[in-house]
PDB file of C-alpha atoms in Angstrom:
ATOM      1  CA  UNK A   1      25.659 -51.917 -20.045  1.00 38.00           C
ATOM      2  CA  UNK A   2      25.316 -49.002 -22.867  1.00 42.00           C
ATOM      3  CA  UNK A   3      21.896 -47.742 -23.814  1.00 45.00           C
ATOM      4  CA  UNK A   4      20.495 -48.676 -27.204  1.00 48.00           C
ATOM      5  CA  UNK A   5      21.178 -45.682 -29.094  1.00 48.00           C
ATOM      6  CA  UNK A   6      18.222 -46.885 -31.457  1.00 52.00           C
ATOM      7  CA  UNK A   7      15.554 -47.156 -28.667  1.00 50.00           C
ATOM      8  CA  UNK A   8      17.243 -43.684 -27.426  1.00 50.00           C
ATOM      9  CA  UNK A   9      16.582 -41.955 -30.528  1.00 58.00           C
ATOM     10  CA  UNK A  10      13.351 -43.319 -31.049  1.00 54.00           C
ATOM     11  CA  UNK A  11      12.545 -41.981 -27.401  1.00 60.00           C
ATOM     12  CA  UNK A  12      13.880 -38.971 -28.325  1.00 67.00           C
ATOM     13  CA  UNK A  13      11.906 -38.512 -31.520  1.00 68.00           C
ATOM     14  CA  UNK A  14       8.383 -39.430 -29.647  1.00 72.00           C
ATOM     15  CA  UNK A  15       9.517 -36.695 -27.078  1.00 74.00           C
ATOM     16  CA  UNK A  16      10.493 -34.022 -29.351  1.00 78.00           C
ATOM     17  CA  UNK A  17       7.090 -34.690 -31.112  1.00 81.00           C
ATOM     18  CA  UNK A  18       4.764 -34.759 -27.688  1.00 80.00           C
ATOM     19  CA  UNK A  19       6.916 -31.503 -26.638  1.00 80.00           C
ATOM     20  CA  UNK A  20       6.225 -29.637 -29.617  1.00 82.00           C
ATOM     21  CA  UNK A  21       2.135 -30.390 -28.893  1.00 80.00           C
ATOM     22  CA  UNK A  22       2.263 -29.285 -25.190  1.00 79.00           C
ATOM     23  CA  UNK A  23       3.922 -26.241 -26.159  1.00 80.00           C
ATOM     24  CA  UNK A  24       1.584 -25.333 -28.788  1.00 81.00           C
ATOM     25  CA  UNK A  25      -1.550 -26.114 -26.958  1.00 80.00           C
ATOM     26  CA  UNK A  26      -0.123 -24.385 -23.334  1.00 79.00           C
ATOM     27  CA  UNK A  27       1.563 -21.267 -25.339  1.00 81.00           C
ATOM     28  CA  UNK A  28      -0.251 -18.134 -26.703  1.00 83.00           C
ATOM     29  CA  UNK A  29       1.579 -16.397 -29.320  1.00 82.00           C
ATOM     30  CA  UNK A  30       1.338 -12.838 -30.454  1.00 84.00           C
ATOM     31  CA  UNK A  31      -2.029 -11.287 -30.625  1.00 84.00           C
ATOM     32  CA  UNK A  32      -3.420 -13.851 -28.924  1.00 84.00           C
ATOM     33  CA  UNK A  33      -2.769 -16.964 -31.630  1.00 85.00           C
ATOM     34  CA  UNK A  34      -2.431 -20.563 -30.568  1.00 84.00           C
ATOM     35  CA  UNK A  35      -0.767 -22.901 -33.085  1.00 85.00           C
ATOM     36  CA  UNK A  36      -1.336 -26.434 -34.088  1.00 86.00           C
ATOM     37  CA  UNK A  37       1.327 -28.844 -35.780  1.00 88.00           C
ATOM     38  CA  UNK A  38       1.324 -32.308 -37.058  1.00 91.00           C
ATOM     39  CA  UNK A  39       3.947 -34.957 -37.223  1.00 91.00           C
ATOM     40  CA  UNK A  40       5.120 -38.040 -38.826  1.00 93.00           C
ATOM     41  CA  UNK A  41       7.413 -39.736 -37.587  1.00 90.00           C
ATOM     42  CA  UNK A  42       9.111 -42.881 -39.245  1.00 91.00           C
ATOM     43  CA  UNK A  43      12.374 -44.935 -37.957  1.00 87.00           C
ATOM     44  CA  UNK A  44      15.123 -46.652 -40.189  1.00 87.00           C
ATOM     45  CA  UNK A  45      18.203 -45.647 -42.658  1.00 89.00           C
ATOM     46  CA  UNK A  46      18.534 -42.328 -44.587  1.00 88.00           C
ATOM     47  CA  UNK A  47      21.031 -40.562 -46.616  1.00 90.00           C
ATOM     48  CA  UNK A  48      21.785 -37.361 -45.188  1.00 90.00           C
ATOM     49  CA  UNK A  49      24.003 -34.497 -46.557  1.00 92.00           C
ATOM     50  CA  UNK A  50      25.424 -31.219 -48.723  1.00 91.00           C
ATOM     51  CA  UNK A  51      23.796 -32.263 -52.243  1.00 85.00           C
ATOM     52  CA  UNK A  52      24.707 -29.861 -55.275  1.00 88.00           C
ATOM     53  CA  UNK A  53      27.961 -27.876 -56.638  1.00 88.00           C
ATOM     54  CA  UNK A  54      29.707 -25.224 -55.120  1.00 85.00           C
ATOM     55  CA  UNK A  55      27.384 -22.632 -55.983  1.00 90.00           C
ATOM     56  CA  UNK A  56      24.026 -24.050 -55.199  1.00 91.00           C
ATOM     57  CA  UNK A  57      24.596 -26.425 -52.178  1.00 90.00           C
ATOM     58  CA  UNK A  58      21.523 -27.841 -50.436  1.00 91.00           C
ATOM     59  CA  UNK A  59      21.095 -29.979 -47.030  1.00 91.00           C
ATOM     60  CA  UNK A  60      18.863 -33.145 -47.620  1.00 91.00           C
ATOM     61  CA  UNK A  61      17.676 -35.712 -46.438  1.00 91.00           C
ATOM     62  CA  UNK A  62      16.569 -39.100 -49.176  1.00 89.00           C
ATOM     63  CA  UNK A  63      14.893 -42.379 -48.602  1.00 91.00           C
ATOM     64  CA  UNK A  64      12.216 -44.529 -48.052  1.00 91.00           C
ATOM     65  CA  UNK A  65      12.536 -43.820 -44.412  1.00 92.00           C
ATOM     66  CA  UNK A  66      11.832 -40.252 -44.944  1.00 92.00           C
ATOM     67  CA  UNK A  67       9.414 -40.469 -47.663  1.00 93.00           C
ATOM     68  CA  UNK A  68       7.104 -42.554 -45.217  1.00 94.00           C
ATOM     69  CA  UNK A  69       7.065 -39.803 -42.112  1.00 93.00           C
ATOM     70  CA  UNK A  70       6.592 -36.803 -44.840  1.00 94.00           C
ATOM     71  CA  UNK A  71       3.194 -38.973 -45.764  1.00 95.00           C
ATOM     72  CA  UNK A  72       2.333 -39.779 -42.629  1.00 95.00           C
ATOM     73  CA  UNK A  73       2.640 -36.191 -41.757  1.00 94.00           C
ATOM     74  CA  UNK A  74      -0.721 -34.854 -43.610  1.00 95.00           C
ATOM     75  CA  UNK A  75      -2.525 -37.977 -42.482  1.00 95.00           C
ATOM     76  CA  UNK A  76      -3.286 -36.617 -39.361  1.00 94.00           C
ATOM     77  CA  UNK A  77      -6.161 -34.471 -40.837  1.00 94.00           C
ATOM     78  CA  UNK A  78      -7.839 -37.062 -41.906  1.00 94.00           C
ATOM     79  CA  UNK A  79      -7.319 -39.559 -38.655  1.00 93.00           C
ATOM     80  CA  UNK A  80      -7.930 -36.322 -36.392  1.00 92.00           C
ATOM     81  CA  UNK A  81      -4.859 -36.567 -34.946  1.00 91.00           C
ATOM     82  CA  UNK A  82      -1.595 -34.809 -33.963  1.00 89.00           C
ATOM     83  CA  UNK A  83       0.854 -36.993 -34.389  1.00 89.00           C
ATOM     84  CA  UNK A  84       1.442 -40.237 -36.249  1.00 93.00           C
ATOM     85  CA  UNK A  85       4.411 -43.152 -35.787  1.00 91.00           C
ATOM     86  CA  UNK A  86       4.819 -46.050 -37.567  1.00 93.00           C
ATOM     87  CA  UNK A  87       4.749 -49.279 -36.032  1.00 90.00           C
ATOM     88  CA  UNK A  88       8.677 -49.166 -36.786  1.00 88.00           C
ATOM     89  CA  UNK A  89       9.162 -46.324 -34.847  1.00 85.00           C
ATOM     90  CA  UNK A  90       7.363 -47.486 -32.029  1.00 82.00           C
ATOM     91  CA  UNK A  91       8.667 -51.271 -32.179  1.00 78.00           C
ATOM     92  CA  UNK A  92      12.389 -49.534 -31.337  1.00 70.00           C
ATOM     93  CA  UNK A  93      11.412 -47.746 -28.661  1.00 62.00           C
ATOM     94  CA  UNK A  94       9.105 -49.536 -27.026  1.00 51.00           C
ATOM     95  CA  UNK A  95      11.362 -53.028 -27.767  1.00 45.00           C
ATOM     96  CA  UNK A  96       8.317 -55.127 -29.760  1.00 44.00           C
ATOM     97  CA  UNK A  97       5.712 -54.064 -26.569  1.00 45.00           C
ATOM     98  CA  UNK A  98       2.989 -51.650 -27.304  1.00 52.00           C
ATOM     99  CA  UNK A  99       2.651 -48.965 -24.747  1.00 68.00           C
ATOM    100  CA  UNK A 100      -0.737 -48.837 -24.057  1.00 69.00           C
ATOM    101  CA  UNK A 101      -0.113 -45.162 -24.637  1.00 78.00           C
ATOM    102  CA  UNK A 102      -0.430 -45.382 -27.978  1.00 84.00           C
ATOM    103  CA  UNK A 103      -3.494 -46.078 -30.118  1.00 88.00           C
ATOM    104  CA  UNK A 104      -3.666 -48.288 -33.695  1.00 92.00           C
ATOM    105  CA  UNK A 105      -4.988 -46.435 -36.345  1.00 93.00           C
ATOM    106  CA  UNK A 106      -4.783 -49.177 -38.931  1.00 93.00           C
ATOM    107  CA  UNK A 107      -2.622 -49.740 -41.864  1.00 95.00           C
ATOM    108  CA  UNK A 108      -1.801 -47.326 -44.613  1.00 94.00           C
ATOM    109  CA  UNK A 109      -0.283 -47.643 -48.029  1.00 93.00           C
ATOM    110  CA  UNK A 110       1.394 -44.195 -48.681  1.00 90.00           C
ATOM    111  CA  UNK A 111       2.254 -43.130 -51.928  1.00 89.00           C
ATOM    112  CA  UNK A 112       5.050 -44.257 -53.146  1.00 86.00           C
ATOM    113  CA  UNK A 113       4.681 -48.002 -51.814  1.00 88.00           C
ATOM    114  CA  UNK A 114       3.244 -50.994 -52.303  1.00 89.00           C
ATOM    115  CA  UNK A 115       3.863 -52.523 -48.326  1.00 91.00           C
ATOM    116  CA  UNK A 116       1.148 -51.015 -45.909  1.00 94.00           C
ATOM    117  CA  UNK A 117       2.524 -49.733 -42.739  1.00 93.00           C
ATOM    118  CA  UNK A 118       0.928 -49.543 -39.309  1.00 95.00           C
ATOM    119  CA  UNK A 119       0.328 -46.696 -37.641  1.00 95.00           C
ATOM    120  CA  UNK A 120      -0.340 -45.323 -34.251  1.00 92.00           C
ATOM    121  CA  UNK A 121      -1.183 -42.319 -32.601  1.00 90.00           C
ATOM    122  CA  UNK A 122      -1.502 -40.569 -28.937  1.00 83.00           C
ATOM    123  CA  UNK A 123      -2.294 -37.592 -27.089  1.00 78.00           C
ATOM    124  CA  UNK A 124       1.058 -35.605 -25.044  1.00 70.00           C
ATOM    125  CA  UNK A 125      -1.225 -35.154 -22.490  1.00 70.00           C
ATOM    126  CA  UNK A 126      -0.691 -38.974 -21.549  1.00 68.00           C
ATOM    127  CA  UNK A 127       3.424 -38.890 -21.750  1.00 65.00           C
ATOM    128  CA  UNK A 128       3.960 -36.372 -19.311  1.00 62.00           C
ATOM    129  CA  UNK A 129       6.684 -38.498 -17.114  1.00 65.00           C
ATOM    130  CA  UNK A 130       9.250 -38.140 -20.436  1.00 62.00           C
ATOM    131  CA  UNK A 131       9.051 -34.652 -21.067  1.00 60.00           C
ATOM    132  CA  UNK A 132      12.606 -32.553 -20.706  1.00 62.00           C
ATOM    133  CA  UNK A 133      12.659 -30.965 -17.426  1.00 61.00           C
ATOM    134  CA  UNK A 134      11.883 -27.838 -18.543  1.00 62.00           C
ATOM    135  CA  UNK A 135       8.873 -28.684 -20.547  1.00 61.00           C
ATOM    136  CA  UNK A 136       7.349 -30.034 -17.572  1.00 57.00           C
ATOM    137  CA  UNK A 137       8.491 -27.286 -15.346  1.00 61.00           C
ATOM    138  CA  UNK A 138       7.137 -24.409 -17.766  1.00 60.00           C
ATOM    139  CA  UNK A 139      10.904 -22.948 -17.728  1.00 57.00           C
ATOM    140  CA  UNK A 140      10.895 -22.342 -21.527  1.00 58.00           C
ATOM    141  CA  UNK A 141      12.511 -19.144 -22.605  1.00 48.00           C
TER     142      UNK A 141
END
């Protein structure tokens, strides 16, 4: 039976996210600096692509999809947190069953919309098992 390339990439996008927090949090940088990110992260339909005219071509990405992680983003600060899903996101990876991984933070209505959206968060340090082997092995180059 072939995977569900939705629930994949939603996997995928939840690991990318956790990965980029271990790494961060287990990696000194030069002169001893250790960075923190954020992320939103938000599941559905975009337009991607080259936008512009032969001289000034940009890549882009447009929609409501997008709009929704890029608010969700900055929303950390003020939840305390280091990374934020929507409930859409985690509904197609998770197939309608919260992991209990993953914490509510409420609903939000971002800018932009009039529809609140839930949210959750987690920590990476609970989603070990679906880290890349290398992440979890340290073998990062």
């Amino acid at each position: 039976m072939p995977s569900n390339p939705t629930r994949t990439t939603q996997k995928t996008r939840s690991r990318t996210a956790l990965e980029i927090q271990h790494l961060c949090e287990t990696t000194t940088f030069c002169h001893g600096a250790r960075l923190k990110t954020r992320c939103g992260i938000n599941s559905g339909e975009i337009v991607v692509g080259a936008i512009g005219s032969e001289n000034r071509l940009t890549f882009t990405v447009h929609g409501d999809t997008v709009n929704i992680a890029a608010r969700l983003e900055p929303l950390n600060k003020q939840f305390g947190t280091y990374i934020l899903v929507s409930d859409t996101t985690l509904a197609h990876g998770t197939e309608g069953q919260t992991d209990a991984r993953w914490t509510q933070r409420g609903d939000v209505t971002v800018r932009g919309r009039s529809q609140p959206t839930a949210i959750f968060s987690t920590d990476y340090r609970n989603h070990r098992d679906i880290f890349s082997p290398q992440i979890a092995e340290g073998n990062i180059a």
